[in-house]
Coordinates of C-alpha atoms in Angstrom, one line a residue:
Chain S
M1 CA 174.6 184.8 102.8
A2 CA 173.4 181.5 104.0
E3 CA 175.6 178.6 104.8
K4 CA 177.0 176.7 101.8
V5 CA 176.4 172.9 101.8
S6 CA 177.1 170.1 99.4
L7 CA 174.2 168.4 97.7
T8 CA 174.8 165.3 99.7
E9 CA 174.7 167.3 102.9
L10 CA 171.5 169.0 101.8
Q11 CA 169.8 165.7 101.0
L12 CA 170.9 164.3 104.3
I13 CA 169.5 167.4 106.1
I14 CA 166.2 166.9 104.3
R15 CA 166.3 163.2 105.2
D16 CA 167.0 163.9 108.8
S17 CA 164.4 166.6 109.0
L18 CA 161.7 164.4 107.5
Y19 CA 162.7 161.6 109.8
L20 CA 162.4 163.8 112.9
A21 CA 159.2 165.6 111.7
L22 CA 157.1 162.7 110.5
P23 CA 155.7 159.8 112.5
D24 CA 156.8 156.3 111.7
I25 CA 153.9 155.2 109.7
Y26 CA 150.9 156.5 107.8
W27 CA 148.0 154.6 106.3
V28 CA 147.7 156.1 102.8
I29 CA 144.9 155.9 100.3
A30 CA 146.1 156.0 96.7
E31 CA 145.6 154.6 93.2
I32 CA 148.3 152.5 91.5
S33 CA 149.2 154.2 88.3
E34 CA 152.3 152.1 87.5
L35 CA 153.7 148.8 88.9
T36 CA 156.8 146.9 88.0
E37 CA 158.6 144.0 89.7
N38 CA 162.3 143.7 89.2
N39 CA 164.4 140.6 89.0
A40 CA 165.2 140.7 92.7
G41 CA 161.5 140.5 93.4
H42 CA 161.1 144.1 94.7
C43 CA 158.0 145.9 93.6
Y44 CA 158.2 149.5 92.4
L45 CA 155.0 151.5 92.2
E46 CA 153.8 154.9 91.2
L47 CA 150.9 156.1 93.4
I48 CA 148.6 158.9 92.4
E49 CA 145.5 160.6 93.5
K50 CA 143.1 162.0 90.9
H51 CA 140.9 165.0 90.9
Q52 CA 137.2 164.3 91.2
D53 CA 136.9 164.4 87.4
E54 CA 138.8 161.1 87.4
K55 CA 141.2 162.5 84.8
N56 CA 143.7 165.0 86.1
V57 CA 146.3 163.9 88.7
R58 CA 146.6 166.0 91.7
A59 CA 149.3 164.1 93.7
R60 CA 151.9 161.6 92.8
V61 CA 154.6 159.6 94.7
K62 CA 157.0 156.7 94.2
A63 CA 156.6 153.7 96.4
I64 CA 158.4 150.5 97.0
I65 CA 157.5 147.1 98.5
W66 CA 160.6 145.2 99.3
S67 CA 160.7 141.6 98.1
N68 CA 160.5 140.1 101.5
R69 CA 157.2 141.9 102.2
Y70 CA 156.0 141.8 98.6
R71 CA 156.0 138.0 98.3
F72 CA 153.7 137.8 101.2
L73 CA 151.5 140.9 100.5
K74 CA 151.0 140.0 96.9
A75 CA 149.5 136.6 97.7
F76 CA 147.6 138.0 100.7
F77 CA 146.0 140.7 98.5
E78 CA 145.1 138.3 95.7
N79 CA 143.6 135.9 98.1
I80 CA 141.3 138.4 99.7
T81 CA 140.3 140.5 96.7
G82 CA 140.6 138.0 93.9
E83 CA 142.5 140.6 92.0
S84 CA 146.2 141.0 91.5
L85 CA 147.9 144.3 92.4
R86 CA 147.8 146.3 89.3
E87 CA 147.4 149.7 87.8
G88 CA 144.0 151.3 88.2
L89 CA 143.3 149.7 91.6
K90 CA 142.7 151.9 94.7
I91 CA 144.6 150.7 97.7
L92 CA 145.1 151.5 101.3
V93 CA 148.7 150.9 102.4
K94 CA 150.7 151.2 105.6
A95 CA 153.8 153.2 104.6
K96 CA 156.8 155.0 106.0
V97 CA 158.1 158.1 104.2
E98 CA 161.8 157.6 103.3
Y99 CA 164.2 160.0 101.8
H100 CA 167.3 158.8 100.0
E101 CA 170.0 161.1 99.0
L102 CA 170.3 159.5 95.6
Y103 CA 166.7 158.4 94.9
G104 CA 164.7 161.1 96.6
L105 CA 161.4 160.6 98.4
S106 CA 159.5 157.3 98.4
L107 CA 157.0 155.5 100.4
I108 CA 158.1 152.1 101.8
I109 CA 155.1 150.0 102.0
S110 CA 155.0 147.4 104.8
D111 CA 151.3 146.4 104.8
I112 CA 148.2 146.6 102.7
D113 CA 144.5 146.5 103.6
P114 CA 142.7 144.4 100.9
A115 CA 139.3 145.0 102.5
F116 CA 139.6 148.7 101.4
T117 CA 140.1 147.6 97.7
V118 CA 137.2 145.2 97.9
G119 CA 135.0 148.0 99.1
E120 CA 136.3 150.3 96.4
M121 CA 135.6 147.8 93.7
A122 CA 132.2 147.0 95.1
M123 CA 131.4 150.7 95.2
K124 CA 132.6 151.2 91.6
R125 CA 130.5 148.1 90.6
Q126 CA 127.4 149.5 92.4
L127 CA 127.8 152.7 90.5
I128 CA 127.9 150.9 87.1
I129 CA 124.9 148.7 88.1
K130 CA 123.0 151.8 89.1
K131 CA 123.7 153.5 85.8
L132 CA 122.7 150.4 83.8
E133 CA 119.5 150.3 85.8
Q134 CA 118.8 154.0 85.3
D135 CA 119.4 153.6 81.6
G136 CA 116.7 150.8 81.7
V137 CA 119.0 148.3 80.0
F138 CA 120.1 146.1 82.9
S139 CA 118.0 143.0 82.2
M140 CA 117.6 143.4 78.4
N141 CA 119.9 140.4 77.5
K142 CA 118.2 138.3 80.1
E143 CA 114.9 138.9 78.5
L144 CA 115.9 137.4 75.2
T145 CA 114.5 133.9 74.6
F146 CA 117.1 131.3 75.0
P147 CA 117.3 129.0 72.0
A148 CA 116.0 125.4 72.5
V149 CA 119.0 124.2 70.5
P150 CA 122.0 126.6 71.0
Q151 CA 124.0 125.1 68.3
R152 CA 125.9 127.9 66.5
I153 CA 128.1 129.6 69.0
A154 CA 130.2 132.7 68.7
V155 CA 133.1 132.4 71.1
I156 CA 134.7 135.5 72.5
S157 CA 138.0 134.2 73.8
S158 CA 141.6 133.6 73.0
K159 CA 143.0 130.6 71.2
S160 CA 145.8 130.4 73.7
A161 CA 143.5 130.5 76.7
A162 CA 143.2 127.3 78.6
G163 CA 139.6 128.0 79.1
Y164 CA 139.0 128.1 75.4
S165 CA 140.3 124.6 74.6
D166 CA 138.5 123.2 77.7
F167 CA 135.3 124.7 76.4
V168 CA 135.7 123.4 72.8
N169 CA 136.9 119.9 73.9
H170 CA 134.2 119.5 76.4
L171 CA 131.5 120.7 74.1
K172 CA 132.6 118.7 71.0
G173 CA 133.5 115.6 73.0
N174 CA 130.0 115.4 74.5
S175 CA 128.9 111.8 75.1
F176 CA 125.5 112.3 73.4
G177 CA 127.0 112.9 70.0
Y178 CA 125.3 116.3 69.7
V179 CA 126.7 118.6 67.1
F180 CA 127.9 122.1 68.0
Y181 CA 129.4 124.7 65.7
T182 CA 131.8 127.2 67.2
S183 CA 133.5 130.3 65.7
L184 CA 136.2 131.9 67.7
I185 CA 136.6 135.7 67.7
E186 CA 140.1 136.2 69.0
T187 CA 139.9 138.6 71.9
S188 CA 142.1 139.9 74.7
L189 CA 140.4 139.3 78.0
Q190 CA 143.0 140.6 80.4
G191 CA 144.5 144.0 81.0
T192 CA 143.7 147.5 79.9
E193 CA 142.8 146.5 76.3
T194 CA 140.0 144.2 77.5
E195 CA 137.2 146.7 77.1
L196 CA 138.0 147.7 73.6
S197 CA 138.8 144.2 72.5
V198 CA 135.5 142.7 73.8
I199 CA 133.4 145.5 72.4
T200 CA 135.1 145.1 69.0
A201 CA 134.4 141.4 69.1
L202 CA 130.7 141.9 70.0
D203 CA 130.4 144.4 67.1
K204 CA 131.9 141.9 64.7
I205 CA 129.4 139.2 65.8
A206 CA 126.5 141.6 65.6
L207 CA 127.2 142.1 61.9
N208 CA 126.7 138.4 61.4
S209 CA 124.2 137.8 64.1
H210 CA 121.9 135.7 61.8
L211 CA 124.6 133.1 61.6
F212 CA 124.6 132.5 65.4
D213 CA 122.3 131.3 68.1
L214 CA 124.3 132.8 71.0
V215 CA 127.6 134.3 72.2
V216 CA 129.8 133.0 74.9
I217 CA 132.6 135.0 76.6
I218 CA 135.1 132.6 78.2
R219 CA 138.6 132.5 79.6
G220 CA 140.5 130.3 82.0
G221 CA 140.3 130.8 85.7
G222 CA 143.1 131.2 88.2
S223 CA 144.3 134.1 90.3
Q224 CA 145.9 135.9 87.5
S225 CA 142.5 136.5 85.9
D226 CA 141.3 139.8 87.2
L227 CA 137.6 140.0 87.2
S228 CA 137.4 143.7 87.5
W229 CA 138.2 144.2 83.8
F230 CA 134.6 143.1 83.3
D231 CA 133.3 145.6 85.8
S232 CA 133.1 147.9 82.8
Y233 CA 130.0 150.0 82.0
N234 CA 130.9 149.8 78.3
I235 CA 131.2 146.0 78.1
A236 CA 128.1 145.5 80.2
Y237 CA 126.1 148.0 78.1
H238 CA 127.1 146.3 74.9
V239 CA 126.1 142.9 76.3
T240 CA 122.7 144.3 77.4
Q241 CA 122.1 145.6 73.9
F242 CA 123.2 142.5 72.1
P243 CA 120.6 140.9 69.8
L244 CA 121.6 137.3 70.9
P245 CA 121.8 135.8 74.4
V246 CA 125.3 136.1 75.9
I247 CA 126.6 133.5 78.3
T248 CA 129.7 134.3 80.4
G249 CA 132.2 131.8 81.8
I250 CA 134.9 134.2 82.9
G251 CA 136.4 131.8 85.4
H252 CA 136.1 133.4 88.8
D253 CA 135.0 131.4 91.8
K254 CA 134.5 134.1 94.3
D255 CA 132.6 136.9 92.8
V256 CA 130.8 138.0 89.7
S257 CA 131.5 141.0 87.5
V258 CA 128.9 143.4 86.2
T259 CA 129.2 141.7 82.8
D260 CA 128.2 138.4 84.4
M261 CA 125.3 140.2 86.1
V262 CA 123.8 141.5 82.8
A263 CA 124.5 138.4 80.7
N264 CA 121.7 136.1 79.8
R265 CA 123.4 133.5 81.9
S266 CA 126.6 133.5 83.9
L267 CA 128.5 130.4 84.8
K268 CA 131.7 129.9 86.8
T269 CA 133.9 128.2 84.2
P270 CA 134.1 127.5 80.5
T271 CA 133.5 123.8 81.2
A272 CA 130.3 124.7 83.1
V273 CA 129.2 126.7 80.1
A274 CA 129.8 123.7 77.8
D275 CA 127.9 121.5 80.3
F276 CA 125.0 123.9 80.3
L277 CA 124.7 123.9 76.5
I278 CA 124.9 120.1 76.4
D279 CA 122.2 119.9 79.0
T280 CA 120.0 122.3 77.0
F281 CA 120.3 119.9 74.0
A282 CA 119.5 116.9 76.2
D283 CA 116.4 118.7 77.6
A284 CA 115.3 119.4 74.1
E285 CA 115.8 115.8 73.0
N286 CA 114.1 114.4 76.1
H287 CA 111.1 116.6 75.4
I288 CA 110.8 115.2 71.9
I289 CA 111.2 111.6 73.1
E290 CA 108.6 112.1 75.7
M291 CA 106.2 113.5 73.2
S292 CA 106.9 110.7 70.8
S293 CA 106.1 108.1 73.5
L294 CA 102.9 110.0 74.4
I295 CA 101.9 110.0 70.7
T296 CA 102.5 106.3 70.5
V297 CA 100.4 105.6 73.6
A298 CA 97.6 107.9 72.5
S299 CA 97.6 106.4 69.0
L300 CA 97.5 102.9 70.3
I301 CA 94.4 103.8 72.3
I302 CA 92.6 105.2 69.3
I303 CA 93.6 102.2 67.2
E304 CA 92.4 99.8 69.9
K305 CA 89.1 101.6 70.1
N306 CA 88.6 101.3 66.3
K307 CA 89.6 97.7 66.2
N308 CA 86.9 96.9 68.8
R309 CA 84.4 98.9 66.8
I310 CA 85.1 96.9 63.6
E311 CA 85.0 93.6 65.5
A312 CA 81.7 94.4 67.0
S313 CA 80.4 95.4 63.6
S314 CA 81.5 92.2 62.0
I315 CA 79.9 90.1 64.6
K316 CA 76.6 91.8 63.9
L317 CA 77.1 91.7 60.2
F318 CA 77.2 87.8 59.7
P319 CA 73.9 86.9 61.2
L320 CA 72.3 89.9 59.5
A321 CA 73.5 88.7 56.1
R322 CA 72.2 85.3 56.8
I323 CA 68.8 86.6 57.8
M324 CA 68.7 88.8 54.7
M325 CA 69.7 85.9 52.4
S326 CA 67.1 83.5 53.9
G327 CA 64.5 86.3 53.4
I328 CA 65.4 86.5 49.7
K329 CA 65.4 82.8 49.4
D330 CA 61.9 82.5 50.9
K331 CA 60.6 85.1 48.6
L332 CA 62.0 83.5 45.6
S333 CA 60.7 80.0 46.6
S334 CA 57.2 81.3 47.0
E335 CA 57.5 83.0 43.6
I336 CA 58.6 79.7 42.0
I337 CA 55.7 77.8 43.7
E338 CA 53.3 80.4 42.5
I339 CA 54.6 80.3 38.9
I340 CA 54.3 76.5 38.9
S341 CA 50.8 76.5 40.2
I342 CA 49.8 79.2 37.7
G343 CA 51.4 77.1 35.0
K344 CA 49.5 74.0 36.1
E345 CA 46.2 75.9 36.2
L346 CA 46.8 77.2 32.8
I347 CA 47.5 73.7 31.5
I348 CA 44.4 72.3 33.1
R349 CA 42.3 75.2 31.8
A350 CA 43.7 74.9 28.3
G351 CA 42.8 71.3 27.8
L352 CA 42.8 71.9 24.1
I353 CA 46.3 73.1 24.0
P354 CA 48.4 70.7 22.0
A355 CA 50.9 68.5 23.7
N356 CA 53.9 70.3 22.2
L357 CA 52.7 73.6 23.6
E358 CA 52.4 71.9 27.0
S359 CA 55.9 70.7 26.8
R360 CA 57.1 74.1 25.6
L361 CA 55.4 75.8 28.5
S362 CA 57.0 73.4 31.0
S363 CA 60.5 73.9 29.6
A364 CA 60.0 77.7 29.6
M365 CA 59.0 77.5 33.2
K366 CA 62.0 75.4 34.0
S367 CA 64.4 77.9 32.5
L368 CA 62.6 80.7 34.3
T369 CA 63.1 79.1 37.7
S370 CA 66.7 78.2 37.0
G371 CA 67.3 81.8 36.0
K372 CA 66.0 82.9 39.3
D373 CA 68.2 80.4 41.1
L374 CA 71.3 81.8 39.4
V375 CA 70.4 85.4 40.5
L376 CA 70.0 84.2 44.0
K377 CA 73.3 82.4 44.0
R378 CA 75.1 85.4 42.5
N379 CA 73.6 87.8 45.0
R380 CA 74.7 85.6 47.8
E381 CA 78.3 85.3 46.5
R382 CA 78.5 89.1 46.0
L383 CA 77.3 89.8 49.5
I384 CA 79.9 87.5 51.1
A385 CA 82.7 88.9 48.9
D386 CA 81.7 92.5 49.8
T387 CA 81.7 91.7 53.5
I388 CA 85.2 90.1 53.3
N389 CA 86.6 92.9 51.2
C390 CA 85.3 95.5 53.7
L391 CA 86.9 93.6 56.6
N392 CA 90.2 93.2 54.8
S393 CA 90.5 96.9 53.9
K394 CA 89.9 97.8 57.5
K395 CA 92.6 95.3 58.5
V396 CA 95.1 96.7 56.1
M397 CA 94.4 100.2 57.4
L398 CA 95.0 99.1 60.9
K399 CA 98.2 97.3 59.9
S400 CA 99.6 100.5 58.3
L401 CA 98.7 102.5 61.3
E402 CA 100.5 100.1 63.5
N403 CA 103.5 100.3 61.2
S404 CA 103.7 104.0 61.3
S405 CA 103.5 104.1 65.0
Q406 CA 106.4 101.6 64.9
H407 CA 108.6 104.7 64.0
L408 CA 107.9 105.9 67.4
N409 CA 108.5 102.4 68.8
P410 CA 107.6 102.5 72.5
E411 CA 110.1 99.7 73.1
N412 CA 113.0 102.0 72.0
I413 CA 111.8 104.6 74.3
L414 CA 111.6 102.1 77.2
R415 CA 115.1 101.0 76.3
R416 CA 116.4 104.5 76.9
G417 CA 115.2 104.2 80.4
F418 CA 111.8 105.8 80.2
S419 CA 109.0 103.8 81.8
I420 CA 105.3 103.8 81.5
T421 CA 103.4 104.0 84.8
S422 CA 99.8 103.0 85.0
I423 CA 97.1 102.5 87.6
N424 CA 94.4 99.9 87.2
G425 CA 95.5 99.5 83.5
K426 CA 95.1 103.2 82.9
I427 CA 98.3 105.2 81.8
L428 CA 99.2 107.7 84.4
K429 CA 100.0 111.2 83.2
N430 CA 98.9 113.4 86.0
F431 CA 99.7 113.3 89.7
E432 CA 96.1 114.2 90.5
E433 CA 94.9 110.8 89.2
I434 CA 96.5 109.0 92.1
K435 CA 96.5 109.1 95.9
N436 CA 98.7 107.7 98.6
D437 CA 98.6 103.9 99.1
D438 CA 97.5 103.4 95.5
M439 CA 99.2 100.5 93.8
I440 CA 100.8 101.5 90.5
D441 CA 102.4 99.4 87.7
T442 CA 105.6 100.6 86.1
Q443 CA 106.4 99.0 82.8
L444 CA 110.2 99.0 82.1
Y445 CA 112.1 97.9 79.1
R446 CA 112.5 94.6 80.8
G447 CA 109.8 93.6 83.3
T448 CA 107.3 95.4 85.2
L449 CA 107.2 96.8 88.7
K450 CA 104.3 97.0 91.1
S451 CA 104.7 99.7 93.6
K452 CA 102.8 101.5 96.3
V453 CA 102.5 105.3 96.3
V454 CA 103.9 106.8 99.5
K455 CA 104.3 110.4 98.5
I456 CA 103.0 112.6 95.7
K457 CA 104.7 115.7 94.6
G458 CA 102.7 117.9 92.3
R459 CA 104.2 120.3 89.8
Chain O
M1 CA 120.4 130.2 51.3
A2 CA 118.3 128.2 48.9
K3 CA 117.3 125.5 51.3
K4 CA 114.6 126.4 53.8
E5 CA 116.1 126.4 57.2
F6 CA 114.6 123.8 59.5
S7 CA 113.4 125.4 62.7
F8 CA 113.6 123.1 65.7
N9 CA 111.3 125.4 67.7
S10 CA 108.5 125.4 65.1
A11 CA 108.9 121.6 64.7
V12 CA 108.5 121.1 68.5
V13 CA 105.4 123.4 68.4
E14 CA 103.9 121.3 65.6
I15 CA 104.6 118.0 67.4
E16 CA 103.0 119.4 70.5
N17 CA 99.9 120.3 68.5
I18 CA 99.8 116.8 67.0
L19 CA 100.1 115.3 70.4
H20 CA 97.3 117.5 71.7
N21 CA 95.1 116.4 68.8
I22 CA 95.7 112.7 69.4
E23 CA 95.4 112.9 73.1
S24 CA 92.0 114.6 72.8
G25 CA 91.0 111.1 71.7
D26 CA 88.3 111.9 69.1
L27 CA 90.6 112.1 66.1
D28 CA 89.4 110.3 63.0
I29 CA 91.4 107.2 62.4
D30 CA 92.1 108.2 58.8
K31 CA 93.5 111.5 60.1
L32 CA 95.4 109.7 62.8
S33 CA 97.7 108.0 60.3
V34 CA 98.5 111.3 58.6
E35 CA 99.2 113.0 61.9
V36 CA 101.4 110.2 63.2
K37 CA 103.3 110.1 60.0
R38 CA 103.9 113.8 60.2
A39 CA 105.0 113.7 63.8
S40 CA 107.4 110.9 63.1
E41 CA 108.9 112.9 60.2
L42 CA 109.3 115.9 62.5
I43 CA 110.9 113.9 65.3
K44 CA 113.4 112.4 62.8
E45 CA 114.2 115.9 61.6
C46 CA 114.7 117.1 65.1
Q47 CA 117.1 114.2 66.0
K48 CA 119.0 114.9 62.8
K49 CA 119.4 118.5 63.7
L50 CA 120.9 117.6 67.1
R51 CA 123.4 115.1 65.7
L52 CA 124.1 115.5 62.0
T53 CA 126.8 117.9 61.0
E54 CA 125.8 120.4 58.3
E55 CA 129.0 121.1 56.3
E56 CA 127.4 124.3 55.1
I57 CA 127.6 125.8 58.5
N58 CA 131.1 124.5 59.1
S59 CA 132.4 126.2 55.9
I60 CA 130.7 129.5 56.7
F61 CA 132.2 129.4 60.2
K62 CA 135.6 128.7 58.7
D63 CA 135.4 131.8 56.5
L64 CA 134.4 134.0 59.4
A65 CA 137.5 133.1 61.5

């Protein structure tokens, strides 16, 4: 029978044997399956290695990082990887095997290689990207037309997140006075529940997609926000399939997640997302203002053209009327003379006609000539009145045109800081109309500039 | 929704068409006044869309939350 030993003695034998048999250190590749920090600042981990199926565990060991090392390693790891040490991460650690008679076997970790984790995460990300590309969905959300006025916004975030209030305050406090509508879908954006939570939120928005113009996914930045939760095939896939454009502002200054990559647009912070939306509004408004000023200018040109035409016509019309009237007058006068001479001849021929007949004839003749005079006068008045009416109605029409173009008031546009540039009195709209050393005039709200062209950049 | 929804996009397209017509230069002066009036209405609507709060949307959004 073998020698009898106490349990303590056995444990000590094991400890000593291990101590003698094993080298001082190993670099160990493992995945963190559990991690807790105690009050003293020590870090207790459970490390595992999985089978290739990524489900079953084939090896497991306890590990410890003592607080004096942990304080340093934690910050070092986060600084390099942008991730905190947490479950699910693959790590490469420098460890010594220790055996304690009370606590058994554990690895005492003294160093960690963050570059390994960065590489692992990049590889995992590459696999997801490849799968999305193979599925033919990678750029589907990017291909959606971005709305000119992204006004009704579904926000995937958390009320308590600093990023959320930053976003809403920035958006709604915009200096232009633009109106935005936001609807928060309360979502957890950190930890193992991230994937399910984001997908549930997206599904909820999809049910009401007609109410929204776009979706934003935002959360505050900082080192505690691990980006790799968004390196998820399922979240990314849902984003690619989403019927509305998705913008991310997940708050990471070093790297982008797969979700960022497949989103319609990805910005670093929630504030940047708000700025982008405000800028989109401003672009839309500027486009309208620009068009309204172009309409004003083009309308004024047409009005001016027509004014000139009417003036030219009226200048021609007056002498024409005079010529016409004098023609009519001449014709009437000659008719009167003819009538008088005919009358005289008749009187002479009819020597036998009694005196009263003669006087009747002369009075009839007088009334006839005065009738003709009246017609002449009336014609002349009517002609003048018609001409004046015609001119007046054209004037009224011009006035109303000028009034309606006042809605577009070019001065207002100039006051906003726009200016009208012209060359030789011609409004300049195209860089091809000018060449170097040309003198151009710029009309500002107040005053005009005369400048020389030194450089032309085409578009 | 009884009220026909105002579409910023289609308004912009319409304004662009009007601008194109006017810029072509040979627009009849009687038509010009109609076109300018329409453009100014559309521009006003667009500005309103950017800056005026529609309570209807606010209340729908409140119900969703």
